[in-house]
XYZ file of C-alpha atoms in Angstrom:
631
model
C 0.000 0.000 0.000
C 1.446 3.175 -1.120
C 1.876 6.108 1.411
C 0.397 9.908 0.328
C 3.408 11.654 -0.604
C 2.793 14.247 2.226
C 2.262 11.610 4.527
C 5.872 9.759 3.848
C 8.622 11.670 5.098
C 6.553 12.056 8.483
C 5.943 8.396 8.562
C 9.921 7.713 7.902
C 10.763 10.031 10.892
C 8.359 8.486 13.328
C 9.681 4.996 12.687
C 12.780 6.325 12.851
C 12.537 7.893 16.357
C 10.751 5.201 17.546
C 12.483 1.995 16.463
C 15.737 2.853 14.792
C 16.924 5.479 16.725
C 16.986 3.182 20.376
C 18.280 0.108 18.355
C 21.523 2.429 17.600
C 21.734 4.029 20.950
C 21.562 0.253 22.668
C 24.586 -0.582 20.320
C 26.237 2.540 20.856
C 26.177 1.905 24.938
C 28.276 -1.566 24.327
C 31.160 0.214 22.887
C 34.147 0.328 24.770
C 34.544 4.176 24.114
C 33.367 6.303 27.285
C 30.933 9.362 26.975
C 34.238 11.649 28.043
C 36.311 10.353 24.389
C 32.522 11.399 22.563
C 32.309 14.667 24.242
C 35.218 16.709 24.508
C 34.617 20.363 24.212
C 32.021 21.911 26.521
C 31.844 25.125 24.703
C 30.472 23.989 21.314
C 27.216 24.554 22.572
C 26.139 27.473 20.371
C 21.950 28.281 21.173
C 22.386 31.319 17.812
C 18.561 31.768 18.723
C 17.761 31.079 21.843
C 13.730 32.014 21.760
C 13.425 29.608 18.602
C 10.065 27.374 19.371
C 11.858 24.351 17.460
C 15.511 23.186 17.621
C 17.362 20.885 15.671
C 20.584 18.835 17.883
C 23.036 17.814 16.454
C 26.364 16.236 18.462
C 29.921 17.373 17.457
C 31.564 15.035 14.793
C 34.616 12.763 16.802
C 37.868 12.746 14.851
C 37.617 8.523 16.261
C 37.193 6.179 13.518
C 35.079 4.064 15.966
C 32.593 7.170 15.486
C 31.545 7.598 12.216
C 27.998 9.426 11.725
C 26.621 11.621 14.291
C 23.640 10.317 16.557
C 20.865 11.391 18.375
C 19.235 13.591 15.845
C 15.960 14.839 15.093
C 14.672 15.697 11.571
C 11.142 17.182 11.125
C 10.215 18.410 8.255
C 6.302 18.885 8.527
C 5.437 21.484 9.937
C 1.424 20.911 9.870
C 2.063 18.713 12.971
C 0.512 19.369 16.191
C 2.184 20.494 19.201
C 0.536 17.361 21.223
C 2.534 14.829 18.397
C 5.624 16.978 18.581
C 5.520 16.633 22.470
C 4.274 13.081 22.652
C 7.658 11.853 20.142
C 9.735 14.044 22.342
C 9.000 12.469 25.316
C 8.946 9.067 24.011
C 12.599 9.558 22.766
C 13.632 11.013 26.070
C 11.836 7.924 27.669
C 13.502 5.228 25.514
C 17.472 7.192 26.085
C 17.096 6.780 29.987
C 17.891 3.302 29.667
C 21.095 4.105 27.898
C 23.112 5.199 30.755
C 24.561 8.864 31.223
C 26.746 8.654 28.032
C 23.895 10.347 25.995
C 22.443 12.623 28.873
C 25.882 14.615 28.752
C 26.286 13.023 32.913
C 29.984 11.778 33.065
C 29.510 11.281 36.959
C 31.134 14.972 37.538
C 28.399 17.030 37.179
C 29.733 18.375 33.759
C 27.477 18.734 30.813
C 28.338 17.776 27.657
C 27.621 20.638 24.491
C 24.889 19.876 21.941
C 25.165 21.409 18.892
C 22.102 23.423 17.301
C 21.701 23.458 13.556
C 19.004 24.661 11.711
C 18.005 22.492 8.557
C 16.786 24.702 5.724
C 14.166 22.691 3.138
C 13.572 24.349 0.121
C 14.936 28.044 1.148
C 12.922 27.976 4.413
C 13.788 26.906 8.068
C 11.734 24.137 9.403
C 12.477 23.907 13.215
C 11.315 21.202 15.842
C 10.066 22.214 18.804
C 12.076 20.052 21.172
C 12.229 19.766 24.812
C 14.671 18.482 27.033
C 14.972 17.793 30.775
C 16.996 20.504 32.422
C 18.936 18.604 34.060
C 20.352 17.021 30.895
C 21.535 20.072 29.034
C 23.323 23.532 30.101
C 20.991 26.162 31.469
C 19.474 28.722 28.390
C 21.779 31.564 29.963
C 24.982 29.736 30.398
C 24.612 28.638 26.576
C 24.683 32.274 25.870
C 27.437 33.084 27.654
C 29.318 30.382 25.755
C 28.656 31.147 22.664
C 29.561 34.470 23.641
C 32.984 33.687 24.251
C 33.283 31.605 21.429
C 32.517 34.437 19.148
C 34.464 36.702 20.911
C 37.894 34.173 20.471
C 37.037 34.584 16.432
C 39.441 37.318 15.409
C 38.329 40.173 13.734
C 39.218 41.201 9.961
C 41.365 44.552 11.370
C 43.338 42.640 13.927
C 44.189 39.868 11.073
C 45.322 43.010 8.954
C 47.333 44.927 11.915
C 49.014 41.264 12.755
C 50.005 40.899 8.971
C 51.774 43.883 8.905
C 53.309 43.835 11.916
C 57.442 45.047 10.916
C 59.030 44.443 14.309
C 61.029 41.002 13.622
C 62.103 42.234 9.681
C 63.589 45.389 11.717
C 65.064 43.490 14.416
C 66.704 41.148 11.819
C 68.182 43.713 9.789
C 69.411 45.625 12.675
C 71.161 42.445 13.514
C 72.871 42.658 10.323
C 74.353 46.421 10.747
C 75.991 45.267 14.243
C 77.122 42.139 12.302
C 78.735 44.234 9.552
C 80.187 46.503 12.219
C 81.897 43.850 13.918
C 83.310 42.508 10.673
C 85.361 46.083 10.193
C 87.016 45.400 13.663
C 90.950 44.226 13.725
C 89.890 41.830 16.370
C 87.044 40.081 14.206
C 89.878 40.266 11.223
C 92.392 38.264 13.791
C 90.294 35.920 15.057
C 89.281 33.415 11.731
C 87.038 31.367 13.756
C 84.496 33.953 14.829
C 84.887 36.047 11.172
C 83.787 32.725 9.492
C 81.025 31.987 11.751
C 79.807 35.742 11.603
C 79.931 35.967 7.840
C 77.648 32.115 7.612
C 74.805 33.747 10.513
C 75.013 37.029 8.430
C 74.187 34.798 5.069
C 71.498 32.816 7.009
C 69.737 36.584 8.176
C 69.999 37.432 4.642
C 67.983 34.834 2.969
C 65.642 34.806 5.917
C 65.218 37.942 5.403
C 64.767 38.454 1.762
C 62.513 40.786 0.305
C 60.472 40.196 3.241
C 58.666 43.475 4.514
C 56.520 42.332 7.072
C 56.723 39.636 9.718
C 53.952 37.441 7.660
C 56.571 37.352 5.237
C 59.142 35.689 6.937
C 59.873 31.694 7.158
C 59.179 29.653 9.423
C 63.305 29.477 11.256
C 63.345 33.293 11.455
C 63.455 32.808 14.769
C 66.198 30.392 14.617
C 68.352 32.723 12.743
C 67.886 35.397 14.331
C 68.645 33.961 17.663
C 71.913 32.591 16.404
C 72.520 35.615 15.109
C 72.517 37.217 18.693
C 74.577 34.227 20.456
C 77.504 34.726 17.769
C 77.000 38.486 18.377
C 77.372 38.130 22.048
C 80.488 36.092 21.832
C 81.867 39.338 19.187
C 81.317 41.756 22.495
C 83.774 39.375 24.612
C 85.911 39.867 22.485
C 86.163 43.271 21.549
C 85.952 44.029 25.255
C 89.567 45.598 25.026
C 89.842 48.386 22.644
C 92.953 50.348 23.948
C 95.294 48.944 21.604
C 92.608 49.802 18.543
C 92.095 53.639 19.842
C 95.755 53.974 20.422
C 96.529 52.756 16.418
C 93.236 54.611 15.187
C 94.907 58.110 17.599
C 98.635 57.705 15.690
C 96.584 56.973 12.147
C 94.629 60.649 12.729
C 97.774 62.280 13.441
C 99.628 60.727 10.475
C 96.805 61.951 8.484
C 96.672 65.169 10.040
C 100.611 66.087 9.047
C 100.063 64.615 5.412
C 97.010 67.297 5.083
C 99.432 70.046 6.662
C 102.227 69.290 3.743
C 99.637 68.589 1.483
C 97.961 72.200 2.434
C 101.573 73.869 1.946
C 102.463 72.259 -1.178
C 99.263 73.090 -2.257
C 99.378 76.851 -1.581
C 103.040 76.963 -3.099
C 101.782 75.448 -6.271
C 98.653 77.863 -6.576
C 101.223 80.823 -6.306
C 103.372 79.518 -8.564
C 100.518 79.005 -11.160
C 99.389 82.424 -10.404
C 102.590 84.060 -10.858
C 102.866 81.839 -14.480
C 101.835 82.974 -17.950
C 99.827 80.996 -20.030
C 100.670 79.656 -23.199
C 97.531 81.924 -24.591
C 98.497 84.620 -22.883
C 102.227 84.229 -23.779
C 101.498 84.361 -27.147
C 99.267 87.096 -27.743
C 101.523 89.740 -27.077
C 104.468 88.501 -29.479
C 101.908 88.299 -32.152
C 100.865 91.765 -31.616
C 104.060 93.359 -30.813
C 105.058 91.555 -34.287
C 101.831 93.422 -35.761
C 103.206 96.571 -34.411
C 106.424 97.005 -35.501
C 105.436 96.143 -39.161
C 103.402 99.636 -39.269
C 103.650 102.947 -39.708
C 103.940 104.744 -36.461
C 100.309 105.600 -35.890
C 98.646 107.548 -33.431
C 95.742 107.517 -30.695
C 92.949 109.597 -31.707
C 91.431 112.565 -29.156
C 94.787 113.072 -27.677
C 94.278 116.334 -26.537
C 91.816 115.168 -23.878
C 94.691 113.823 -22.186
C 94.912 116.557 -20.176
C 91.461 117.951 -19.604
C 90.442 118.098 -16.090
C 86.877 118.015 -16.580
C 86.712 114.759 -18.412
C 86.433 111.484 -16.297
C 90.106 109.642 -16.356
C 90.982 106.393 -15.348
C 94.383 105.251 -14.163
C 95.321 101.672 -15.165
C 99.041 99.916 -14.725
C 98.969 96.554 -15.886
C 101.457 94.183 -18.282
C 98.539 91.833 -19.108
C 97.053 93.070 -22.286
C 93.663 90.960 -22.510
C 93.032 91.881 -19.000
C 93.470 95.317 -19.620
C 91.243 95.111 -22.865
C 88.643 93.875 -20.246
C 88.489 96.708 -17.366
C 88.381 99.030 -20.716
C 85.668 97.476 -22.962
C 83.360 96.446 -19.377
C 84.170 100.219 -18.629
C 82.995 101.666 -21.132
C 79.926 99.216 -22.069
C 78.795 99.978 -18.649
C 78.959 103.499 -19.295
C 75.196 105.281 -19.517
C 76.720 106.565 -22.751
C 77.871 103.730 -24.280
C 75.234 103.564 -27.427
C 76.948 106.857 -28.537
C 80.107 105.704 -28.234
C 80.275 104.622 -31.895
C 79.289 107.937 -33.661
C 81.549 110.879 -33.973
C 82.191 112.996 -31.111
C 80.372 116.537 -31.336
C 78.492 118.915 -28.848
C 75.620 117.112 -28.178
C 77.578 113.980 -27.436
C 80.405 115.464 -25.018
C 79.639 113.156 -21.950
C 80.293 110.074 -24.413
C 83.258 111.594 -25.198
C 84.373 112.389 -21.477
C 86.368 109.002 -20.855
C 90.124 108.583 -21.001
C 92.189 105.464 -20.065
C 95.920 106.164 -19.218
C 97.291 102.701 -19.454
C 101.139 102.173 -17.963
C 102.704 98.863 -19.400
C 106.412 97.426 -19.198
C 108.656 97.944 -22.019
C 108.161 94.373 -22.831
C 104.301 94.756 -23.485
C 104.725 98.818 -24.705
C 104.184 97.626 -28.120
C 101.765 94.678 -27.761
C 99.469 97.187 -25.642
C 99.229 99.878 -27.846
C 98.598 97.589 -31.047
C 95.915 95.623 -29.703
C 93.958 99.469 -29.182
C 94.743 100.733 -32.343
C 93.195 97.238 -33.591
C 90.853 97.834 -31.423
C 89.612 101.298 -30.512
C 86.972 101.573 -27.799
C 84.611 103.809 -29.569
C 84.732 107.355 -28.774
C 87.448 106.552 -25.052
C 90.726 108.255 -25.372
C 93.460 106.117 -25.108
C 96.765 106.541 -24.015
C 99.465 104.134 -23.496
C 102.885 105.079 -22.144
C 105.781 103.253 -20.877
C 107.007 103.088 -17.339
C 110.300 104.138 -18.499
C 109.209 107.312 -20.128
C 109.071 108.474 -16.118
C 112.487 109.259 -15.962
C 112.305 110.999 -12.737
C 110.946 108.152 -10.959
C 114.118 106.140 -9.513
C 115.685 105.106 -6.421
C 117.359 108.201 -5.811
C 113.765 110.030 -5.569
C 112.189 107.308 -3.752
C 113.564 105.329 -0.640
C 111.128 102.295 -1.412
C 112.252 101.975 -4.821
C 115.735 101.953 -3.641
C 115.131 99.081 -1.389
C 113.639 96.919 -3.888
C 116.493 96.977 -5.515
C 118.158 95.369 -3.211
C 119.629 91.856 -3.230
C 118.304 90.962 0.264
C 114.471 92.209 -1.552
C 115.257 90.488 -4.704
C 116.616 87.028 -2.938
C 113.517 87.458 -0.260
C 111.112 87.097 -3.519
C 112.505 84.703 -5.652
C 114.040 82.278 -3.056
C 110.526 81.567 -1.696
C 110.316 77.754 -1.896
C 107.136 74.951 -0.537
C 109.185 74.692 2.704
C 108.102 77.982 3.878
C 106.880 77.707 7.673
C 104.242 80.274 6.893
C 101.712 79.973 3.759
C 100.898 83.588 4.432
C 104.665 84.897 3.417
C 103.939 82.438 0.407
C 100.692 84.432 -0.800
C 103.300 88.456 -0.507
C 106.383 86.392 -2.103
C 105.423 87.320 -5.436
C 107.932 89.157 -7.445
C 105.450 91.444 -9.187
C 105.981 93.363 -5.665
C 110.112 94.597 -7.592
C 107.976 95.457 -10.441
C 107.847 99.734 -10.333
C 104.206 99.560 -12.089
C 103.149 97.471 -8.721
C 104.136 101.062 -7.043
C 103.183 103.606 -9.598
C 100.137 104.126 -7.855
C 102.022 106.274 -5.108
C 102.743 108.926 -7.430
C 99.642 109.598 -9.278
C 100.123 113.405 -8.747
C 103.776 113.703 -10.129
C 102.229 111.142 -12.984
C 99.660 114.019 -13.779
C 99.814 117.461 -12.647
C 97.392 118.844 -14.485
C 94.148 116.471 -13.186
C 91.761 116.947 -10.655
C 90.805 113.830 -9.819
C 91.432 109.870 -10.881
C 89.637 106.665 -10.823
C 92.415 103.990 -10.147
C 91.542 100.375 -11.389
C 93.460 97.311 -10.900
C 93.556 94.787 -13.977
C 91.899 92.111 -12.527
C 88.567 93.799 -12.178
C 85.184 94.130 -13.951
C 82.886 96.742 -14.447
C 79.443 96.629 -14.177
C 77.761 99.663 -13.684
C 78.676 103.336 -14.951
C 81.386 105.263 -13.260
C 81.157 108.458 -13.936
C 79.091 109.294 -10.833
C 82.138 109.172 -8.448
C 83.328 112.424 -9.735
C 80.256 113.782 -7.892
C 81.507 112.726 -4.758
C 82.067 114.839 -2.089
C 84.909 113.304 -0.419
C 84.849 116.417 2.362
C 88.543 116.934 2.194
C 89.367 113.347 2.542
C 92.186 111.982 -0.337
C 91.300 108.587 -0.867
C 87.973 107.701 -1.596
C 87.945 103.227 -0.989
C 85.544 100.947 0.391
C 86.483 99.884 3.924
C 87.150 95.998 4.238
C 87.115 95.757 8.048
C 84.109 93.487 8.242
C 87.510 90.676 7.738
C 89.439 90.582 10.575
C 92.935 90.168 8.736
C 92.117 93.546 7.172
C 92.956 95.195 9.595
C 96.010 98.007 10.615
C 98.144 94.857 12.739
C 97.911 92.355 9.958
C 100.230 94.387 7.705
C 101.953 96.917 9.751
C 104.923 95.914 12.433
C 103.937 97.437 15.795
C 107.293 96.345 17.257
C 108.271 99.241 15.781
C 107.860 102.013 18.136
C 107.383 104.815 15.232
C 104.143 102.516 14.178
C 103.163 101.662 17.138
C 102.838 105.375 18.660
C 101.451 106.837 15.245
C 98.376 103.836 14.186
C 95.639 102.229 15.876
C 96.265 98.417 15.229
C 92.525 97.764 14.735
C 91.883 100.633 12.750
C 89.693 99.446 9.798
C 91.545 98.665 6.065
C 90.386 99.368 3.088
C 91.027 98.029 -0.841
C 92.463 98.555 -3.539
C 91.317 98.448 -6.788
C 88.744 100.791 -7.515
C 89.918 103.944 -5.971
C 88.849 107.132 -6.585
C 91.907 110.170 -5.771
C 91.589 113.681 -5.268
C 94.723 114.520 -7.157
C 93.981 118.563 -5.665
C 93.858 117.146 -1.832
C 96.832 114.911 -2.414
C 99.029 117.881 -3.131
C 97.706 120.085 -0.944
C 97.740 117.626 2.567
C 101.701 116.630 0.716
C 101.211 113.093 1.205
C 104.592 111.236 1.112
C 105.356 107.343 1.568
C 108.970 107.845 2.179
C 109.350 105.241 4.954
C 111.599 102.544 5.682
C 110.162 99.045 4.665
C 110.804 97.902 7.998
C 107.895 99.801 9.225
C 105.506 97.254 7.376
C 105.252 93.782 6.382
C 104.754 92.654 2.943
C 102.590 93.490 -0.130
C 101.860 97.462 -1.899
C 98.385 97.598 0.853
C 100.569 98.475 3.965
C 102.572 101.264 2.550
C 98.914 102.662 1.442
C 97.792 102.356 4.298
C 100.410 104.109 5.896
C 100.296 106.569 3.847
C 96.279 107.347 3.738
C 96.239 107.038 7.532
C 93.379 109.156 8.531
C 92.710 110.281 4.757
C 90.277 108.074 3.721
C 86.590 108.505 2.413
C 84.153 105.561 2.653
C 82.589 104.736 -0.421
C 79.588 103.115 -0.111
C 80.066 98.675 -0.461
C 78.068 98.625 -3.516
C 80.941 100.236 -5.368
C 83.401 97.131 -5.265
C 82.840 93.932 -4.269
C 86.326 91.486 -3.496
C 87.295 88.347 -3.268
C 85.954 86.673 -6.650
C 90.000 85.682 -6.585
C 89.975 83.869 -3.404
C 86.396 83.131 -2.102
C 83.884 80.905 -3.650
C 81.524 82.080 -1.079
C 81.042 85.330 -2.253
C 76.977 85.591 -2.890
C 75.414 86.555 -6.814
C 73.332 89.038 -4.990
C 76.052 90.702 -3.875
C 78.061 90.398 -7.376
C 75.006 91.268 -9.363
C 74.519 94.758 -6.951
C 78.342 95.705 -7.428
C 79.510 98.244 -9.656
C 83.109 96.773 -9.650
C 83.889 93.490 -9.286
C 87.717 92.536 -8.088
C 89.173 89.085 -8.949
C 91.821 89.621 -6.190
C 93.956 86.518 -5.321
C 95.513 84.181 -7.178
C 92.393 82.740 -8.592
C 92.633 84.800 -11.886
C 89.750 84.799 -14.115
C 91.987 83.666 -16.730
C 94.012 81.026 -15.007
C 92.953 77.578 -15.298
C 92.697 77.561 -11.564
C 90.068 80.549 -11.483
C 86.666 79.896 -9.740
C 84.606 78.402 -12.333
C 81.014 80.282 -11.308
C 83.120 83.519 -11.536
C 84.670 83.700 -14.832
C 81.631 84.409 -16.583
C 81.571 87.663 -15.221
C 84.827 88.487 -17.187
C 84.755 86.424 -20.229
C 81.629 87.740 -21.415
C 83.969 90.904 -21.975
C 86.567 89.288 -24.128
C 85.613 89.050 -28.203
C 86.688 85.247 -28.239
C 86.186 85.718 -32.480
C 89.043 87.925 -32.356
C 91.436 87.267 -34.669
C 94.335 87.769 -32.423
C 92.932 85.542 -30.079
C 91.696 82.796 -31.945
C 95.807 82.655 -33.424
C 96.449 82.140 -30.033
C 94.126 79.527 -29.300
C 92.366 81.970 -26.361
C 88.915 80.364 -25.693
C 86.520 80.485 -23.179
């Protein structure tokens, strides 16, 4: 007889519960495995809802192969039953598992209570719970389930922590930290020495290394990382013992610094020599540019300078320039005069309404060596509408050593050997950088005489020839200099510029007439009141005993008291020297002065200055480019 399909699967259950199920539990009991090997964890128990009308139990799964299906479980899935049915099975299952000892009840004699496990069957996308009941004694209280499964959810880590502990760094740093001490020890003499501990440090250092890896975070690591890195630290600990004495190690590493320290000192010396000797060389360039115009020269007609007639005139603005270098003194001319506010009249023809173009004049003093060179490369290369003169030094006749006491002395041979006998082994690099033998050269001293030189000028802008100019000039002859002779910029904002760093106050005649920190001043863009100079009789007539070294200390001897303060922005030093000297500065200056030995046109000039000259020099020059003269 067929059942009604609605009718089967509640059929099936019932003769389940009620014949099946006890058969299994009987058979169950005679097994020699004890309720406390079924039912090991208390806190499976998990009620998820514990107001559900209908559960569904199901016991844990045992990892025992004696085990192998889970018991004791209830399946309804018709829900059109009555509550008096549902009851009725209940209690006849409960009834028919009393027999069956404790092992079922969750009873193991102590009073603990073994966990049932609730799952909810779901039949075609719905629940269908069973309203079971059990005796209370026989399962945890409803609260204490709670609680449980409480905890149990709490142990389950959360997605963030699982991130955080991913990430975690701490053991990669600690590993490669390991390595930097490592490597540190491994530069010690005494790790060097001892070949047992440099070959065990060098295999942990290896093993760190591929445990380490790429590895980023602590996730990334193996599995030994611990291993290594506590090997690490034992072989490390054994590298402390033995470096434990150092004394011997600081005492070599002391005599090492001093050895080094005295190679730097000769090193420094030699050094300084070699840059004056360089500075007091001539190019090959250089060397050959003024044989090829002296050869230039000779082959013409004796020519003339144009405008000569404004040699003379007080009114006009003349510059004083004593140099032997003829492309540097092409330079302070052509940046003089295209800084000049006139300078885009300088090409047309001097007449009335262009009389302030016409107002400059350049006397240039040369050697007899470069007399010819000098005055060939300006009639090759007139500078516009400037007069020009070039003289000799030997055309001043009356300038000897019987007129001047300083010229007498440096003809001396104790002078002459003092310059040229200068050598690397000189205790004192200073006496290196005033050893130069262009100090016996007259021109060098020239400058004291600038009265006698011309008698019939006012004033006169002196300019050394390694400077640049920048901005015009002729506003210094609107300078009231209130009486004073000298008009300079004051350089005592450098301590060794000032009155004891050149002068010898052992001697009693300086040292009652100067204050030793009286402020010096510079040379190189000077501006003279020719008229004052006469007037006050200015003489230099001293002994050279009464100052140290150099053409500065017999000026400032001689100006003592006489000078006028010309604004900083006028010249600007040390492009020769000082690589420190700022392009604000440079760009605000109306002079700039290469003084030093770092010459603008020495291979050894300061590479970020020479710009500011070379962009004076016509490198397309024909002279030039014979003599291979290039920027």
């Amino acid at each position: 007889m067929k059942l009604n399909t609605r009718l089967r699967k509640p059929v099936l259950a019932f003769l389940f519960l009620t014949v099946l199920a006890p058969i299994v539990l009987y058979t169950d009991k005679l097994s020699t495995f004890s309720a406390d090997e079924f039912f090991q964890e208390s806190s499976s128990l998990l009620p998820l809802n514990p107001d559900a009308t209908a559960l569904n139990f199901l016991l844990p799964q045992e990892s025992s192969t004696s085990l192998k299906e889970p018991m004791r479980v209830v399946y309804s899935e018709n829900s059109t039953q009555s509550d008096t049915e549902k009851s009725r099975r209940t209690r006849q299952l409960n009834e028919e598992s009393n027999g069956i000892d404790a092992n079922f009840t969750g009873d193991n004699g102590s009073g603990d209570v073994n966990t049932i496990r609730q799952v909810t069957r779901k039949e075609a996308g719905e629940s269908q719970p069973v309203d079971t009941k059990i005796e209370k004694s026989k399962v945890p209280d409803l609260e204490q389930a709670v609680e449980v499964s409480q905890k149990v959810i709490e142990r389950k880590p959360a997605n963030h922590r699982i991130e955080k502990r991913n990430q975690d760094d701490s053991r990669v740093r600690q590993l490669k930290d390991e390595l930097i001490r490592a490597r540190v020890f491994l530069s010690l003499s005494a790790t060097r020495t001892n070949t047992q501990f440099n070959r065990e440090l060098r295999i942990r250092m290896k093993d760190v290394q591929k445990v380490v890896g790429d590895a980023t975070y602590d996730s990334q690591l193996p599995n030994n990382a611990n291993e290594k890195l506590k090997a690490m630290e034992h072989t490390l600990s054994k590298g402390r013992r033995i470096q434990d004495d150092c004394s011997g190690d600081v005492k070599k590493l002391r005599a090492t610094i001093e050895s080094r320290d005295e190679q730097v000192r000769v090193l420094e010396k030699q050094t300084t020599f070699l840059t004056h000797l360089t500075a007091k060389t001539i190019p090959k360039g250089l060397h050959c540019l003024p044989l090829r115009l002296a050869a230039d020269y000779y082959s013409l007609n004796k020519s003339r300078f144009p405008n000569q007639e404004n040699l003379q005139d007080p009114d006009l603005f003349h510059y004083a320039l004593f140099s032997d270098n003829v492309l540097a003194t092409a330079v302070v001319v052509n940046s003089t005069i295209s800084s000049s506010k006139y300078y885009k009249f300088f090409k047309l023809k001097c007449g009335v309404e262009l009389q302030d173009a016409c107002k400059h004049v350049f006397h240039i003093v040369t050697d007899k060596i470069n007399y010819a060179a000098m005055r060939m490369w300006f009639l090759a290369n007139p500078p516009g509408n400037a007069t020009i003169e070039v003289k000799n030094v030997e055309e001043f006749t009356w300038l000897n050593a019987s007129y001047s006491p300083v010229l007498k002395q440096l003809a001396s041979q104790k002078v002459i050997d003092y310059y040229f006998k200068a050598t690397s082994h000189d205790s004192n690099p200073n006496l290196i950088k005033f050893r130069n033998p262009k100090y016996l050269s007259m021109m060098n001293h020239l400058r004291f005489y600038l009265p006698e030189m011309f008698p019939k000028l006012k004033k006169v802008v002196f300019l050394d020839d390694d400077i640049v100019v920048q901005k015009d000039l002729s506003g210094l002859w609107g300078v009231d200099m209130k009486g004073k002779v000298n008009g300079a910029v004051e350089t005592c904002g450098e301590t060794f510029h000032r009155f004891d760093r050149y002068l010898n106050f052992s001697n009693p005649l300086i040292a009652n007439n100067f204050d030793p920190r009286a402020c010096g001043w510079a040379y190189g863009m000077n501006l003279f009141d020719l008229d004052q100079w006469k007037k006050q009789n200015i003489t230099h007539n001293s002994e050279r005993e009464l100052w140290k070294l150099g053409t500065l200390p017999p000026g400032l001897i001689t100006f003592y008291g006489r000078v006028f303060p010309l604004e900083r922005s006028w010249h600007v030093l040390g492009l020769g020297y000082n690589p420190n000297v700022s392009q604000k500065e440079i760009e605000r200056a109306a002079v700039i002065h290469y003084n030093g030995n770092l010459k603008p046109w020495l291979e050894i000039g300061i590479p970020k200055f020479r710009g500011y000259w070379s962009r004076f020099v016509d490198y397309h020059n024909p002279y030039l480019r014979e003599c291979n003269i290039t920027p």
